[in-house]
Amino acid sequence: MRRLLAVGLTTGLAVATLSGVAAADPGADPAHTDAAGAASAIQTADRLVADPGTELIAGPADRFHRLDVDSGMGLHFVSYERSHDGLPVLGGDVVIVTDQAGAFQYAQSGLSEPIDVVTEPTFTAAAAIDTAATTVDGDVTSAPRLVILAWDEPVLAWQTTLLSATDTGMPTLTYAYTDATTGEFIQSHDQTRAGTGNTWYNGRGGTIEFGTTAQSGGYVMRDPNRPNLSCARQGGSPYTNTQDTWGNATGDDLVTACVDAMYAAGVLWDMLADWVDRDGINGNGSAYPLYVGLNVQNAYWNGSSATFGYAPGGQLVPLDVVAHELGHGIFQTTPGGSGGGNETGGLNEGTGDIFGALTEWYDGQPDDGNHDTPDYLVGERADFLIRDMANPAAKGHPSCWSSSIPTTPVHAAAGPINHWFYLTAEGTAAGGPGVPGSPTCNNSTLTGVGIDNAGKVYMGALMGKTSGWTYTQVRSAALNFAASSPVFATCAEYDAAKASFDAVSVPVSGSDPVCNK
Ligand SMILES: [Ca+2]
Ligand SMILES: [Ca+2]
Ligand SMILES: [Ca+2]
Ligand SMILES: [Zn+2]
């Protein structure tokens, strides 16, 4: 039965916090909410690009395509890319800037002189592939694209894309350019930035790599291989830097917080692809923007981005907290969305905690005191331990399902699903570091199937989610998945999941599905 409760009703767009403490209104920069001014700025800018004249250094064959409007510090910034004779002009982009009311102030053009090139290639795309492949590391991923390369003197060029990996295994896209008129190699550049960040949580005293993007004059904290993953101060645009080295490795520094947040989101993304066959956070190849610097001891998900405050141990961006917030994005974008009462809300919170644990174990950082060692605790790396999946009761949360769960606050109502996940992954006996052993609600003794397999079972359950999800429905969805999915060769995962549901007192609706493998 679907229960709708007046108290604690959640919707897909509800703010979901990390702990039960209410988050403050994050506030908004007034310039960002001046929608009328932004619309007026777009009108002004669109008029200018329709008749660009000398302001934009454009000839009659040039056309402009609007990309975005950003607002800040009293101005609107309307950006465009340019084509010439139908060919993309790399370096031909313009930004038209207006005041808050939309009156033209100035324009930035990437060109210093009008384009004057022959637009018919002399050398073929096949020749460009040969040249690129002998000059640049990696495999050619697609047919070369004819462009006008205008970062310097404009030339007609073939852009060839190659994929390789850094020595730390990070995928790297390289664009190679060959002159389409002379056949000569011009240059190449990496699209992927293995930005180097000075970390606070993930190897204190050392550096980590995360995705950044090169742009005019430097770099921006935007991951080119994980669309929509960026990091900014609350209400701001993604951080930029002239160098691709970021942060100062102190716990209160917000750029350092973004280093750790970008890193965590990247590990979650990779874990999803590697362990549970999910394409991006939203299942469709996309992530969500991250914001740091909220002035409360909490973190939250608002339906389209995640915002992080602070904790006793530093900014609140360790692996499990970042993955928890983005886990709400997974819950929201799996079937049925995130609508429902406290029981569904508890499952939503547990989903965040489960993805937090999966992210820590996937990363497998060493136990040396400087790293975020894998565990089934939530928030411990920021000295902000709020939940214990092996033993929810240790933090005052229910370890066992009961009929009072539908009226239990959502962060506490995560207890039984967290406990189920722990038992499915690890069983009841204590293991190595991070695996403390776990009591059951029915005094059973269980053997786990490993966190990667527990993750597959739970992701499979999420893929069968329906709105207003209940623990009983999770049991059905998880066991149907484990019994049916070819990722499991035997019924071992089904058996472990089923025994763990029994061990945390989740009732069966009718009868469990049968596993025959
Ligand atoms: Ca997909
Ligand atoms: Ca940890
Ligand atoms: Ca943890
Ligand atoms: Zn949450």
XYZ file of C-alpha atoms and ligand atoms in Angstrom:
521
model
C 0.000 0.000 0.000
C 1.208 3.442 -0.770
C 1.187 5.685 2.243
C 0.964 9.411 1.896
C 1.765 11.293 5.043
C 1.276 14.961 5.634
C 4.506 15.060 7.609
C 7.727 14.283 5.821
C 6.207 14.037 2.368
C 8.985 14.132 -0.172
C 8.874 14.899 -3.847
C 11.383 14.695 -6.635
C 12.428 18.260 -6.046
C 12.442 18.238 -2.280
C 15.637 19.280 -0.603
C 17.237 16.149 0.811
C 19.749 16.833 3.530
C 22.601 14.656 4.739
C 21.578 14.710 8.375
C 18.277 15.410 10.050
C 19.278 18.975 10.833
C 17.457 21.400 8.568
C 19.639 23.211 6.063
C 19.584 26.971 5.872
C 18.193 28.623 2.765
C 21.256 28.639 0.536
C 20.335 32.123 -0.628
C 20.905 33.493 -4.082
C 22.961 36.212 -5.663
C 20.393 38.840 -6.770
C 22.160 39.130 -10.124
C 21.408 35.465 -10.775
C 17.715 35.879 -10.221
C 17.306 38.885 -12.518
C 15.537 36.842 -15.181
C 14.047 39.867 -16.937
C 17.465 41.475 -17.228
C 18.956 38.267 -18.594
C 16.171 37.998 -21.179
C 16.800 41.584 -22.200
C 20.540 40.868 -22.417
C 19.828 37.966 -24.767
C 17.691 40.232 -26.984
C 20.448 42.824 -27.106
C 23.091 40.240 -27.902
C 20.985 38.404 -30.488
C 20.405 41.726 -32.303
C 24.134 42.377 -32.339
C 25.116 38.982 -33.751
C 22.399 39.280 -36.418
C 24.171 42.401 -37.713
C 27.642 42.117 -36.240
C 29.578 44.722 -38.250
C 33.055 45.418 -36.957
C 32.190 44.939 -33.295
C 32.540 41.149 -33.580
C 35.095 41.111 -36.423
C 32.684 39.214 -38.635
C 32.297 38.917 -42.405
C 29.162 38.083 -44.422
C 29.836 34.304 -44.264
C 29.893 34.311 -40.448
C 26.974 33.075 -38.358
C 26.595 32.941 -34.565
C 24.888 30.328 -32.397
C 24.032 31.275 -28.836
C 25.426 28.977 -26.128
C 24.610 30.453 -22.759
C 23.909 33.480 -20.620
C 25.635 33.844 -17.268
C 25.124 36.655 -14.788
C 27.265 37.974 -12.014
C 28.745 41.062 -10.449
C 26.138 43.283 -12.069
C 26.510 42.074 -15.665
C 25.075 39.513 -18.072
C 27.459 37.506 -20.270
C 25.897 36.077 -23.430
C 28.178 33.628 -25.230
C 28.105 32.432 -28.850
C 30.045 30.115 -31.074
C 30.750 31.075 -34.675
C 30.597 29.338 -38.023
C 32.085 30.520 -41.306
C 30.658 29.138 -44.542
C 28.987 26.537 -42.326
C 32.273 25.383 -40.754
C 32.829 25.691 -37.000
C 35.379 28.374 -36.158
C 37.498 27.274 -33.204
C 38.538 30.492 -31.519
C 35.783 32.471 -33.227
C 33.506 32.547 -30.220
C 32.269 35.813 -28.789
C 30.859 37.007 -25.488
C 28.501 39.961 -25.488
C 28.218 41.720 -22.169
C 25.324 43.875 -21.017
C 24.440 45.680 -17.832
C 21.751 44.350 -15.514
C 19.006 45.977 -17.574
C 20.311 44.433 -20.801
C 22.044 47.478 -22.323
C 25.145 46.664 -24.391
C 28.439 47.253 -22.579
C 31.143 45.474 -24.565
C 31.953 42.400 -26.645
C 34.826 39.943 -26.467
C 35.762 38.317 -29.759
C 38.237 35.485 -30.145
C 39.294 36.860 -33.537
C 41.549 39.786 -34.253
C 40.879 39.892 -38.001
C 38.072 38.652 -40.276
C 38.354 35.097 -41.587
C 39.708 34.784 -45.120
C 40.413 31.133 -45.937
C 39.579 28.716 -48.751
C 36.940 26.363 -47.340
C 37.496 23.415 -49.738
C 40.097 20.921 -48.417
C 43.019 19.853 -50.597
C 44.000 16.965 -48.314
C 41.462 14.301 -47.353
C 40.193 13.209 -43.947
C 42.005 9.888 -44.441
C 45.297 11.728 -44.839
C 44.536 13.656 -41.653
C 43.989 10.392 -39.746
C 47.349 9.078 -40.956
C 49.118 12.237 -39.872
C 47.383 12.393 -36.474
C 47.892 8.705 -35.704
C 51.624 8.895 -36.364
C 52.054 12.079 -34.326
C 49.755 11.665 -31.305
C 49.160 8.773 -28.873
C 45.780 7.088 -28.842
C 43.116 5.531 -31.007
C 41.148 7.592 -33.513
C 37.553 7.568 -32.255
C 35.556 9.113 -35.089
C 35.767 10.636 -38.553
C 37.785 13.871 -38.657
C 35.838 17.106 -38.666
C 36.583 19.985 -41.032
C 36.975 23.196 -39.039
C 38.511 26.617 -39.227
C 41.208 26.704 -36.584
C 41.391 30.340 -35.529
C 43.235 30.384 -32.231
C 46.030 31.963 -34.256
C 46.004 32.974 -37.951
C 42.827 31.220 -39.247
C 43.457 28.041 -41.285
C 41.250 25.320 -42.727
C 42.009 22.184 -40.680
C 40.961 18.626 -39.997
C 40.234 17.985 -36.324
C 40.925 14.349 -35.427
C 39.884 12.974 -32.019
C 42.031 10.338 -30.305
C 41.423 8.495 -27.049
C 44.220 7.340 -24.753
C 44.843 6.998 -21.023
C 47.121 8.817 -18.593
C 49.581 6.784 -16.548
C 47.050 6.854 -13.715
C 44.429 5.340 -16.008
C 42.388 8.461 -16.535
C 40.856 8.574 -20.033
C 42.262 11.374 -22.143
C 40.777 12.833 -25.297
C 43.243 14.522 -27.605
C 42.320 16.734 -30.532
C 44.886 16.775 -33.323
C 44.800 19.374 -36.093
C 46.232 19.010 -39.578
C 46.219 21.724 -42.204
C 43.620 20.715 -44.814
C 45.371 22.802 -47.462
C 49.021 21.806 -46.924
C 48.550 18.461 -45.134
C 50.942 19.517 -42.379
C 50.426 18.704 -38.721
C 49.533 21.904 -36.837
C 49.090 21.032 -33.172
C 47.279 18.848 -30.679
C 45.808 19.431 -27.275
C 44.278 17.295 -24.565
C 40.636 17.967 -23.947
C 40.711 16.021 -20.701
C 42.525 17.791 -17.960
C 43.965 15.554 -15.362
C 43.930 18.576 -13.105
C 46.183 18.204 -10.102
C 44.578 19.021 -6.786
C 46.016 19.378 -3.315
C 43.676 17.187 -1.307
C 42.505 17.405 2.286
C 40.719 14.061 2.584
C 42.032 11.720 -0.100
C 45.709 11.442 0.764
C 46.540 14.462 2.913
C 49.912 15.903 2.029
C 49.643 14.616 -1.544
C 47.818 15.377 -4.749
C 44.991 13.754 -6.706
C 43.827 14.035 -10.296
C 40.381 15.071 -11.432
C 38.758 16.267 -14.644
C 39.235 19.874 -15.701
C 38.836 21.581 -19.058
C 41.249 23.891 -20.825
C 39.792 27.202 -21.868
C 41.098 30.523 -23.049
C 43.623 31.767 -20.518
C 43.680 28.682 -18.323
C 41.452 25.970 -16.943
C 37.987 25.529 -15.523
C 36.746 23.007 -12.963
C 34.497 21.182 -15.383
C 35.050 17.515 -16.172
C 35.048 17.060 -19.964
C 34.405 13.315 -19.747
C 31.612 13.445 -17.192
C 29.081 15.890 -18.615
C 27.561 18.406 -16.221
C 30.112 17.662 -13.492
C 31.592 20.945 -12.306
C 32.393 22.591 -8.998
C 31.843 26.140 -7.839
C 31.403 28.224 -4.778
C 27.755 28.388 -3.809
C 25.930 30.602 -6.323
C 29.027 31.081 -8.478
C 30.457 29.812 -11.740
C 32.887 26.868 -11.781
C 36.304 27.771 -10.462
C 38.920 28.846 -12.998
C 42.676 29.016 -12.706
C 45.544 30.005 -14.975
C 47.355 26.791 -13.962
C 45.906 23.281 -13.814
C 46.936 22.891 -10.175
C 44.277 23.613 -7.586
C 43.747 24.134 -3.887
C 46.067 24.478 -0.927
C 45.315 21.266 1.006
C 43.696 22.979 3.954
C 40.411 21.859 5.414
C 38.583 25.171 5.189
C 39.677 26.167 1.666
C 36.791 26.017 -0.803
C 38.934 25.330 -3.884
C 40.451 22.383 -2.030
C 36.899 21.328 -1.154
C 36.084 21.352 -4.868
C 39.205 19.268 -5.585
C 37.945 16.597 -3.203
C 34.329 16.894 -4.380
C 35.260 16.576 -8.074
C 37.467 13.620 -7.252
C 34.710 11.902 -5.257
C 32.126 12.410 -7.994
C 34.579 10.982 -10.519
C 35.142 7.864 -8.408
C 31.378 7.413 -8.005
C 30.925 7.777 -11.771
C 33.633 5.197 -12.476
C 32.224 2.807 -9.873
C 28.783 3.068 -11.456
C 30.199 2.164 -14.865
C 32.457 -0.586 -13.568
C 30.375 -2.285 -10.892
C 26.693 -1.601 -11.608
C 26.571 -0.805 -15.337
C 25.123 2.658 -14.992
C 26.010 5.416 -17.448
C 26.628 8.501 -15.335
C 24.776 9.649 -12.255
C 21.487 10.063 -14.090
C 21.875 6.846 -16.093
C 22.034 8.850 -19.264
C 25.645 9.959 -19.348
C 25.346 13.017 -17.167
C 26.290 14.195 -13.676
C 25.198 17.235 -11.684
C 26.932 20.461 -10.632
C 28.553 20.605 -7.207
C 28.645 23.657 -4.965
C 30.702 24.197 -1.828
C 30.774 26.786 0.913
C 27.316 26.460 2.451
C 27.503 27.948 5.930
C 25.845 25.066 7.782
C 26.991 21.682 9.103
C 25.163 19.751 6.423
C 25.034 18.927 2.736
C 22.036 18.698 0.493
C 20.612 17.667 -2.824
C 18.049 19.964 -4.433
C 16.909 17.937 -7.422
C 19.488 19.296 -9.857
C 22.691 19.971 -7.915
C 24.472 19.122 -4.668
C 25.649 21.686 -2.134
C 28.101 21.042 0.677
C 28.622 22.822 3.979
C 31.267 22.211 6.601
C 31.993 19.743 9.377
C 34.320 19.623 12.384
C 37.006 18.034 10.200
C 36.818 20.457 7.260
C 34.487 21.183 4.370
C 31.892 18.413 4.147
C 33.162 16.751 0.956
C 34.617 13.320 1.787
C 33.881 10.469 -0.626
C 30.818 9.123 1.170
C 29.100 12.489 1.613
C 29.584 13.541 -2.012
C 28.384 10.134 -3.202
C 25.453 10.297 -0.777
C 24.187 13.553 -2.257
C 24.661 12.365 -5.830
C 23.001 9.114 -4.766
C 19.828 11.156 -4.414
C 20.279 11.981 -8.088
C 20.416 8.255 -8.829
C 17.283 7.636 -6.772
C 15.509 10.497 -8.541
C 16.434 9.298 -12.029
C 15.603 5.634 -11.592
C 12.020 4.569 -12.382
C 9.369 5.948 -10.079
C 11.425 8.979 -9.109
C 11.685 9.959 -5.464
C 8.121 10.784 -4.488
C 6.656 9.121 -1.410
C 6.400 9.310 2.360
C 8.940 8.713 5.120
C 9.523 5.087 4.174
C 10.427 6.087 0.624
C 12.429 8.985 2.008
C 14.320 6.574 4.248
C 15.105 4.386 1.245
C 16.271 7.496 -0.607
C 18.624 8.343 2.281
C 19.834 4.757 2.483
C 20.496 4.838 -1.257
C 22.825 7.775 -0.692
C 24.647 5.934 2.084
C 24.933 2.771 -0.033
C 26.518 4.679 -2.907
C 28.816 6.347 -0.385
C 30.089 2.978 0.839
C 30.366 1.648 -2.725
C 32.450 4.687 -3.671
C 34.857 4.280 -0.748
C 35.347 0.564 -1.387
C 35.736 1.062 -5.126
C 38.459 3.643 -4.504
C 40.156 1.407 -1.931
C 42.371 4.051 -0.356
C 45.148 2.819 1.964
C 44.863 2.695 5.741
C 47.678 5.137 6.526
C 45.901 7.880 8.452
C 46.030 10.336 5.548
C 43.432 8.667 3.352
C 39.735 7.842 3.391
C 39.901 4.145 4.212
C 36.865 2.116 3.060
C 34.161 1.539 5.645
C 30.406 1.406 6.167
C 30.246 4.591 8.209
C 28.854 7.890 6.925
C 30.770 11.128 7.410
C 33.613 9.710 9.513
C 36.363 11.226 7.361
C 35.108 14.725 8.196
C 34.806 13.894 11.915
C 31.054 13.980 11.345
C 29.971 10.383 11.919
C 26.200 10.384 11.484
C 25.280 6.833 10.459
C 26.632 3.299 10.901
C 25.462 0.806 8.296
C 26.756 -2.289 10.119
C 24.924 -1.279 13.261
C 22.437 1.576 12.756
C 21.423 1.330 16.413
C 24.890 2.591 17.368
C 23.718 6.005 16.155
C 20.216 5.654 17.573
C 18.598 4.494 14.322
C 16.508 1.357 13.844
C 18.550 -1.637 12.665
C 15.409 -3.644 11.907
C 12.344 -2.871 9.859
C 9.098 -2.465 11.805
C 5.657 -1.054 11.160
C 6.837 2.226 12.677
C 9.263 2.895 9.778
C 6.625 4.813 7.761
C 6.462 7.380 10.561
C 10.195 7.440 11.344
C 12.270 10.493 10.260
C 13.919 9.738 6.934
C 17.565 9.619 8.032
C 16.700 7.124 10.763
C 14.400 5.205 8.404
C 17.489 4.481 6.282
C 18.698 2.149 9.055
C 17.179 -1.140 7.867
C 18.217 -0.767 4.204
C 21.747 0.257 5.236
C 21.887 -2.758 7.540
C 20.561 -5.011 4.756
C 23.227 -3.741 2.383
C 25.995 -4.335 4.898
C 24.826 -7.877 5.637
C 24.445 -8.734 1.936
C 27.944 -7.447 1.222
C 29.830 -8.630 4.298
C 27.696 -11.030 6.328
C 27.685 -11.107 10.095
C 31.292 -11.920 10.990
C 33.940 -9.254 11.493
C 36.416 -8.977 8.630
C 39.353 -6.683 8.036
C 39.456 -2.901 8.530
C 36.078 -1.265 7.945
C 34.196 -4.552 8.438
C 33.273 -4.675 12.128
C 30.727 -7.488 12.042
C 27.006 -6.989 12.390
C 24.201 -8.303 14.585
C 20.977 -9.498 12.938
C 17.382 -9.051 14.017
C 16.673 -12.809 13.822
C 19.960 -14.103 15.282
C 20.967 -15.580 11.931
C 24.578 -16.014 10.838
C 25.205 -14.798 7.296
C 27.996 -14.834 4.730
C 28.337 -11.836 2.412
C 28.758 -11.860 -1.357
C 31.036 -8.799 -1.563
C 30.188 -5.145 -1.857
C 30.353 -5.106 -5.653
C 27.727 -7.851 -5.850
C 25.598 -6.234 -3.158
C 25.829 -3.051 -5.227
C 24.616 -4.899 -8.322
C 21.643 -6.289 -6.402
C 20.703 -2.876 -5.062
C 21.180 -1.077 -8.382
C 19.033 -3.777 -9.977
C 16.384 -3.143 -7.332
C 16.505 0.589 -8.064
C 15.969 -0.124 -11.751
C 12.695 -1.775 -10.743
C 11.683 1.025 -8.396
C 8.127 2.318 -8.410
C 6.943 5.581 -6.906
C 6.210 5.513 -3.198
C 8.721 2.681 -2.780
C 8.473 0.576 0.386
C 10.898 -1.873 1.999
C 8.639 -4.736 0.970
C 8.805 -3.513 -2.611
C 12.603 -3.222 -2.396
C 12.715 -6.858 -1.316
C 10.603 -7.854 -4.302
C 12.582 -5.730 -6.778
C 15.967 -6.884 -5.451
C 15.103 -10.577 -5.437
C 13.421 -10.471 -8.835
C 16.548 -8.833 -10.200
C 18.948 -11.268 -8.531
C 16.910 -14.234 -9.743
C 16.709 -12.937 -13.315
C 19.865 -10.997 -14.119
C 22.595 -12.729 -16.112
C 25.233 -10.821 -14.125
C 24.843 -13.499 -11.464
C 25.843 -17.005 -12.534
C 24.304 -18.659 -9.494
C 21.695 -17.974 -6.823
C 24.375 -17.010 -4.278
C 23.555 -13.300 -4.492
C 19.827 -13.985 -4.417
C 20.264 -16.178 -1.353
C 22.417 -13.609 0.460
C 20.027 -10.765 -0.338
C 17.005 -12.788 0.754
C 18.594 -13.947 3.997
C 19.628 -10.353 4.701
C 16.079 -9.064 4.164
C 14.948 -11.678 6.674
C 17.779 -10.624 8.982
C 16.521 -7.013 9.070
C 12.840 -8.054 9.348
C 11.653 -6.796 5.949
C 8.326 -8.542 5.317
C 7.421 -10.414 2.146
C 4.446 -9.358 0.099
C 2.841 -12.643 -0.952
C 5.857 -14.844 -1.650
C 9.418 -14.223 -2.774
C 10.320 -14.951 -6.384
C 12.086 -18.247 -7.026
C 15.712 -18.438 -8.126
C 16.619 -21.298 -10.503
C 20.230 -21.043 -11.656
Ca 21.624 5.135 -20.516
Ca 36.202 6.089 5.118
Ca 32.603 6.337 5.134
Zn 20.473 12.582 2.011
